[in-house]
């Protein structure tokens, strides 16, 4: 119920924001009919609500298969069904590889990033620069960019994990990242309006798309979107708008004592 609530509330808000800005925005409905379609096949970041269900269903079906078989279904078999477009089925396929990697190889990732500080310090800039290089080098070649997208974001994710694991050696950073981990839902929902903000303010777009920054944009962009989203959430959570992120809790109905006639009380006794 809470997931459906988020879809309804934020699909409506995205539509209202698009109407107020008066220009097309990625993920926002352009008319009422598309708004209704977005409620059951979201074209915004809210696609994750339905996609998570599909991924979990696939993992349950593959629970008796070896992990490499299960992972191959997401990474190899499903992409064979991929067609042009960014509809909900395509999102299930494209992002499913990352979900499967976390499910089937979480022990490997945890073991790899637990120690080896020196190795992580070397790999961090390598992953970050490689991700940025692929993004910039393929942006003018749509087909190539499409096929390197997974690798770009895998490298960016590895750079982020390396950075977090190094920083968490200090208790302060461990607490900070733990705090961030508890607010990933809010960051995910709000990062779309923040991205629209970048698109609609030319000066901000010029700064964030400067040549030096573009090379490491998969990392810097994520940091920027997360920071602004958290700042917005910090403000909203202090107002009644906090219910944009969670279903309001309604007080339980008070039980009313029903008087028992004296005759019945004596018979019960």
Short mmCIF file of C-alpha atoms in Angstrom, two decimals:
data_model
loop_
_atom_site.label_atom_id
_atom_site.label_comp_id
_atom_site.label_asym_id
_atom_site.label_seq_id
_atom_site.Cartn_x
_atom_site.Cartn_y
_atom_site.Cartn_z
CA UNK A 1 0.00 0.00 0.00
CA UNK A 2 2.80 2.44 0.86
CA UNK A 3 4.46 1.85 -2.53
CA UNK A 4 1.22 2.55 -4.41
CA UNK A 5 0.75 5.66 -2.29
CA UNK A 6 4.19 6.96 -3.35
CA UNK A 7 3.42 6.32 -7.03
CA UNK A 8 0.11 8.20 -6.88
CA UNK A 9 1.45 11.17 -4.90
CA UNK A 10 4.68 11.71 -6.82
CA UNK A 11 3.27 10.99 -10.27
CA UNK A 12 0.76 13.75 -9.54
CA UNK A 13 3.46 16.12 -8.29
CA UNK A 14 5.69 15.48 -11.30
CA UNK A 15 2.73 16.26 -13.56
CA UNK A 16 1.97 19.49 -11.69
CA UNK A 17 5.63 20.59 -11.84
CA UNK A 18 5.69 19.96 -15.57
CA UNK A 19 2.55 22.09 -16.03
CA UNK A 20 4.01 24.92 -13.93
CA UNK A 21 7.35 24.95 -15.76
CA UNK A 22 5.60 24.77 -19.11
CA UNK A 23 8.18 22.73 -20.98
CA UNK A 24 8.75 18.99 -21.55
CA UNK A 25 10.59 17.25 -18.72
CA UNK A 26 11.95 13.67 -18.79
CA UNK A 27 9.67 11.38 -16.84
CA UNK A 28 6.81 13.84 -16.44
CA UNK A 29 3.46 13.36 -18.17
CA UNK A 30 2.61 15.87 -20.89
CA UNK A 31 -1.15 15.39 -20.69
CA UNK A 32 -3.84 13.72 -18.61
CA UNK A 33 -3.83 10.48 -20.62
CA UNK A 34 -0.09 10.04 -20.13
CA UNK A 35 -0.50 10.92 -16.45
CA UNK A 36 -2.96 8.05 -16.09
CA UNK A 37 -0.57 5.66 -17.91
CA UNK A 38 2.25 6.74 -15.60
CA UNK A 39 0.24 5.50 -12.65
CA UNK A 40 0.57 1.88 -13.79
CA UNK A 41 3.59 2.05 -16.12
CA UNK A 42 5.70 4.89 -14.67
CA UNK A 43 7.97 6.74 -17.07
CA UNK A 44 9.60 8.55 -14.15
CA UNK A 45 11.97 7.35 -11.42
CA UNK A 46 8.95 5.68 -9.81
CA UNK A 47 9.42 2.74 -12.18
CA UNK A 48 11.45 1.09 -9.40
CA UNK A 49 8.29 0.27 -7.44
CA UNK A 50 7.12 -2.16 -10.13
CA UNK A 51 10.57 -3.26 -11.29
CA UNK A 52 11.62 -4.43 -7.82
CA UNK A 53 8.62 -6.73 -7.78
CA UNK A 54 9.58 -8.22 -11.15
CA UNK A 55 13.21 -8.73 -10.08
CA UNK A 56 12.26 -10.42 -6.84
CA UNK A 57 9.89 -12.71 -8.73
CA UNK A 58 12.68 -13.72 -11.15
CA UNK A 59 15.11 -14.39 -8.30
CA UNK A 60 12.52 -16.60 -6.58
CA UNK A 61 12.10 -18.59 -9.80
CA UNK A 62 15.88 -19.02 -10.04
CA UNK A 63 16.52 -19.71 -6.36
CA UNK A 64 17.55 -23.34 -6.97
CA UNK A 65 19.86 -22.51 -9.89
CA UNK A 66 23.61 -21.85 -9.40
CA UNK A 67 24.40 -18.17 -8.91
CA UNK A 68 26.15 -17.88 -12.27
CA UNK A 69 23.07 -19.23 -14.01
CA UNK A 70 20.83 -16.79 -12.21
CA UNK A 71 23.13 -13.87 -12.95
CA UNK A 72 23.42 -14.88 -16.62
CA UNK A 73 19.65 -14.69 -17.00
CA UNK A 74 19.79 -11.01 -16.03
CA UNK A 75 23.07 -10.12 -17.75
CA UNK A 76 22.85 -12.22 -20.93
CA UNK A 77 19.49 -13.88 -21.54
CA UNK A 78 17.17 -10.95 -20.75
CA UNK A 79 19.12 -8.36 -22.83
CA UNK A 80 18.42 -10.53 -25.91
CA UNK A 81 14.80 -9.44 -25.54
CA UNK A 82 15.73 -5.76 -25.42
CA UNK A 83 14.16 -3.44 -27.96
CA UNK A 84 14.56 0.26 -28.66
CA UNK A 85 12.91 2.50 -26.10
CA UNK A 86 12.87 3.11 -22.35
CA UNK A 87 9.59 1.48 -21.36
CA UNK A 88 9.03 -0.44 -18.15
CA UNK A 89 10.04 -3.85 -19.62
CA UNK A 90 13.31 -2.33 -20.85
CA UNK A 91 14.03 -0.88 -17.42
CA UNK A 92 13.51 -4.33 -15.89
CA UNK A 93 16.14 -5.68 -18.28
CA UNK A 94 18.68 -2.83 -18.23
CA UNK A 95 18.88 -2.33 -14.48
CA UNK A 96 18.33 -5.97 -13.61
CA UNK A 97 22.03 -6.76 -14.04
CA UNK A 98 22.91 -4.49 -11.11
CA UNK A 99 20.18 -6.01 -8.94
CA UNK A 100 21.37 -9.52 -9.80
CA UNK A 101 25.00 -8.62 -9.04
CA UNK A 102 23.97 -7.45 -5.58
CA UNK A 103 21.88 -10.55 -4.93
CA UNK A 104 24.24 -13.22 -6.26
CA UNK A 105 27.66 -11.69 -5.50
CA UNK A 106 27.11 -9.56 -2.41
CA UNK A 107 29.58 -11.70 -0.43
CA UNK A 108 32.27 -11.08 -3.06
CA UNK A 109 31.70 -7.34 -3.05
CA UNK A 110 31.77 -7.19 0.74
CA UNK A 111 34.97 -9.26 0.92
CA UNK A 112 36.70 -7.27 -1.82
CA UNK A 113 35.98 -3.90 -0.26
CA UNK A 114 36.49 -4.83 3.40
CA UNK A 115 40.27 -4.47 3.41
CA UNK A 116 42.91 -3.65 0.75
CA UNK A 117 42.95 0.09 1.41
CA UNK A 118 45.89 0.64 -0.93
CA UNK A 119 44.23 -1.23 -3.76
CA UNK A 120 40.99 0.68 -3.31
CA UNK A 121 42.84 4.00 -3.27
CA UNK A 122 44.35 3.12 -6.66
CA UNK A 123 41.15 1.72 -8.17
CA UNK A 124 38.95 4.63 -7.04
CA UNK A 125 40.30 7.23 -9.53
CA UNK A 126 40.71 4.56 -12.20
CA UNK A 127 37.04 3.56 -11.97
CA UNK A 128 35.85 7.17 -11.80
CA UNK A 129 37.89 8.41 -14.77
CA UNK A 130 37.06 5.33 -16.86
CA UNK A 131 33.34 5.84 -16.25
CA UNK A 132 33.59 9.49 -17.21
CA UNK A 133 35.69 8.71 -20.27
CA UNK A 134 33.16 6.20 -21.58
CA UNK A 135 30.30 8.62 -21.00
CA UNK A 136 32.00 11.48 -22.87
CA UNK A 137 33.57 9.36 -25.63
CA UNK A 138 30.29 7.69 -26.57
CA UNK A 139 27.79 10.53 -26.07
CA UNK A 140 27.82 11.42 -29.77
CA UNK A 141 27.36 7.78 -30.83
CA UNK A 142 23.92 6.70 -29.50
CA UNK A 143 24.32 3.01 -30.37
CA UNK A 144 27.73 2.74 -28.72
CA UNK A 145 26.58 4.77 -25.73
CA UNK A 146 23.62 2.42 -25.32
CA UNK A 147 25.79 -0.69 -25.22
CA UNK A 148 28.43 0.80 -22.90
CA UNK A 149 25.84 2.24 -20.50
CA UNK A 150 25.96 -0.74 -18.14
CA UNK A 151 29.76 -0.67 -18.02
CA UNK A 152 29.79 3.09 -17.40
CA UNK A 153 27.49 2.80 -14.42
CA UNK A 154 29.19 -0.33 -13.12
CA UNK A 155 32.50 1.57 -13.02
CA UNK A 156 30.83 4.55 -11.34
CA UNK A 157 29.25 2.24 -8.76
CA UNK A 158 32.58 0.55 -8.06
CA UNK A 159 34.26 3.95 -7.60
CA UNK A 160 31.53 4.98 -5.19
CA UNK A 161 31.79 1.74 -3.20
CA UNK A 162 35.58 2.12 -3.00
CA UNK A 163 35.25 5.70 -1.75
CA UNK A 164 32.64 4.78 0.86
CA UNK A 165 34.57 1.75 2.11
CA UNK A 166 37.76 3.81 2.53
CA UNK A 167 35.90 6.61 4.32
CA UNK A 168 34.09 4.17 6.64
CA UNK A 169 37.39 3.28 8.26
CA UNK A 170 36.68 6.40 10.34
CA UNK A 171 33.68 6.10 12.65
CA UNK A 172 32.38 9.57 11.79
CA UNK A 173 32.08 8.72 8.11
CA UNK A 174 30.61 5.33 8.96
CA UNK A 175 27.81 7.07 10.88
CA UNK A 176 27.29 9.59 8.08
CA UNK A 177 27.01 6.93 5.39
CA UNK A 178 24.75 4.87 7.64
CA UNK A 179 22.52 7.93 7.92
CA UNK A 180 22.56 8.36 4.15
CA UNK A 181 21.70 4.70 3.65
CA UNK A 182 18.50 5.21 5.64
CA UNK A 183 17.42 7.99 3.28
CA UNK A 184 18.02 6.44 -0.12
CA UNK A 185 14.29 6.40 -0.90
CA UNK A 186 13.99 10.15 -0.36
CA UNK A 187 17.10 10.82 -2.46
CA UNK A 188 15.81 8.61 -5.25
CA UNK A 189 12.41 10.29 -5.40
CA UNK A 190 13.74 13.85 -5.20
CA UNK A 191 16.69 13.52 -7.56
CA UNK A 192 14.39 13.75 -10.59
CA UNK A 193 13.07 17.26 -9.75
CA UNK A 194 16.65 18.29 -8.90
CA UNK A 195 17.81 17.09 -12.32
CA UNK A 196 15.00 19.15 -13.87
CA UNK A 197 16.33 22.15 -11.96
CA UNK A 198 19.70 21.71 -13.67
CA UNK A 199 17.99 21.45 -17.05
CA UNK A 200 15.94 24.62 -16.61
CA UNK A 201 18.70 26.89 -15.20
CA UNK A 202 21.27 27.55 -17.96
CA UNK A 203 23.96 28.92 -15.62
CA UNK A 204 23.81 25.87 -13.37
CA UNK A 205 23.90 23.56 -16.38
CA UNK A 206 26.97 25.36 -17.76
CA UNK A 207 28.84 24.96 -14.48
CA UNK A 208 27.98 21.30 -13.98
CA UNK A 209 28.73 20.42 -17.60
CA UNK A 210 32.15 22.11 -17.73
CA UNK A 211 34.79 19.99 -19.49
CA UNK A 212 36.69 19.03 -16.33
CA UNK A 213 33.55 18.04 -14.44
CA UNK A 214 32.04 16.13 -17.36
CA UNK A 215 34.89 13.62 -17.30
CA UNK A 216 33.88 12.51 -13.83
CA UNK A 217 30.19 13.37 -14.15
CA UNK A 218 28.88 9.88 -13.21
CA UNK A 219 30.41 10.47 -9.75
CA UNK A 220 30.12 14.25 -9.33
CA UNK A 221 26.60 14.21 -10.74
CA UNK A 222 25.51 11.58 -8.24
CA UNK A 223 27.04 13.56 -5.37
CA UNK A 224 25.35 16.78 -6.51
CA UNK A 225 21.93 15.19 -6.97
CA UNK A 226 22.13 13.38 -3.63
CA UNK A 227 23.28 16.48 -1.71
CA UNK A 228 20.56 18.75 -3.08
CA UNK A 229 17.90 16.06 -2.65
CA UNK A 230 18.87 15.55 0.99
CA UNK A 231 18.80 19.29 1.61
CA UNK A 232 15.32 19.50 0.12
CA UNK A 233 14.17 16.54 2.20
CA UNK A 234 15.59 18.09 5.38
CA UNK A 235 13.39 21.13 4.77
CA UNK A 236 10.29 19.18 3.76
CA UNK A 237 10.53 16.71 6.66
CA UNK A 238 10.02 19.56 9.14
CA UNK A 239 6.62 20.38 7.65
CA UNK A 240 3.41 18.46 6.94
CA UNK A 241 4.95 17.80 3.52
CA UNK A 242 6.80 14.91 5.18
CA UNK A 243 3.76 12.82 4.25
CA UNK A 244 4.83 13.07 0.63
CA UNK A 245 7.32 10.33 1.50
CA UNK A 246 5.26 8.06 3.71
CA UNK A 247 1.68 7.04 4.20
CA UNK A 248 0.10 9.02 7.06
CA UNK A 249 -0.64 6.97 10.15
CA UNK A 250 -4.25 7.25 11.11
CA UNK A 251 -5.09 6.83 14.80
CA UNK A 252 -6.90 3.55 15.55
CA UNK A 253 -10.59 3.82 16.20
CA UNK A 254 -11.33 4.04 19.91
CA UNK A 255 -13.25 1.11 21.29
CA UNK A 256 -16.54 2.10 22.80
CA UNK A 257 -17.71 0.21 25.88
CA UNK A 258 -21.22 -1.20 25.40
CA UNK A 259 -23.22 -1.12 28.62
CA UNK A 260 -24.58 -4.48 29.73
CA UNK A 261 -28.05 -4.47 31.26
CA UNK A 262 -28.16 -5.35 34.96
CA UNK A 263 -30.30 -8.43 34.26
CA UNK A 264 -27.66 -9.86 31.91
CA UNK A 265 -24.86 -9.03 34.37
CA UNK A 266 -26.57 -11.07 37.07
CA UNK A 267 -27.10 -14.00 34.72
CA UNK A 268 -23.41 -13.93 33.68
CA UNK A 269 -22.35 -13.89 37.31
#
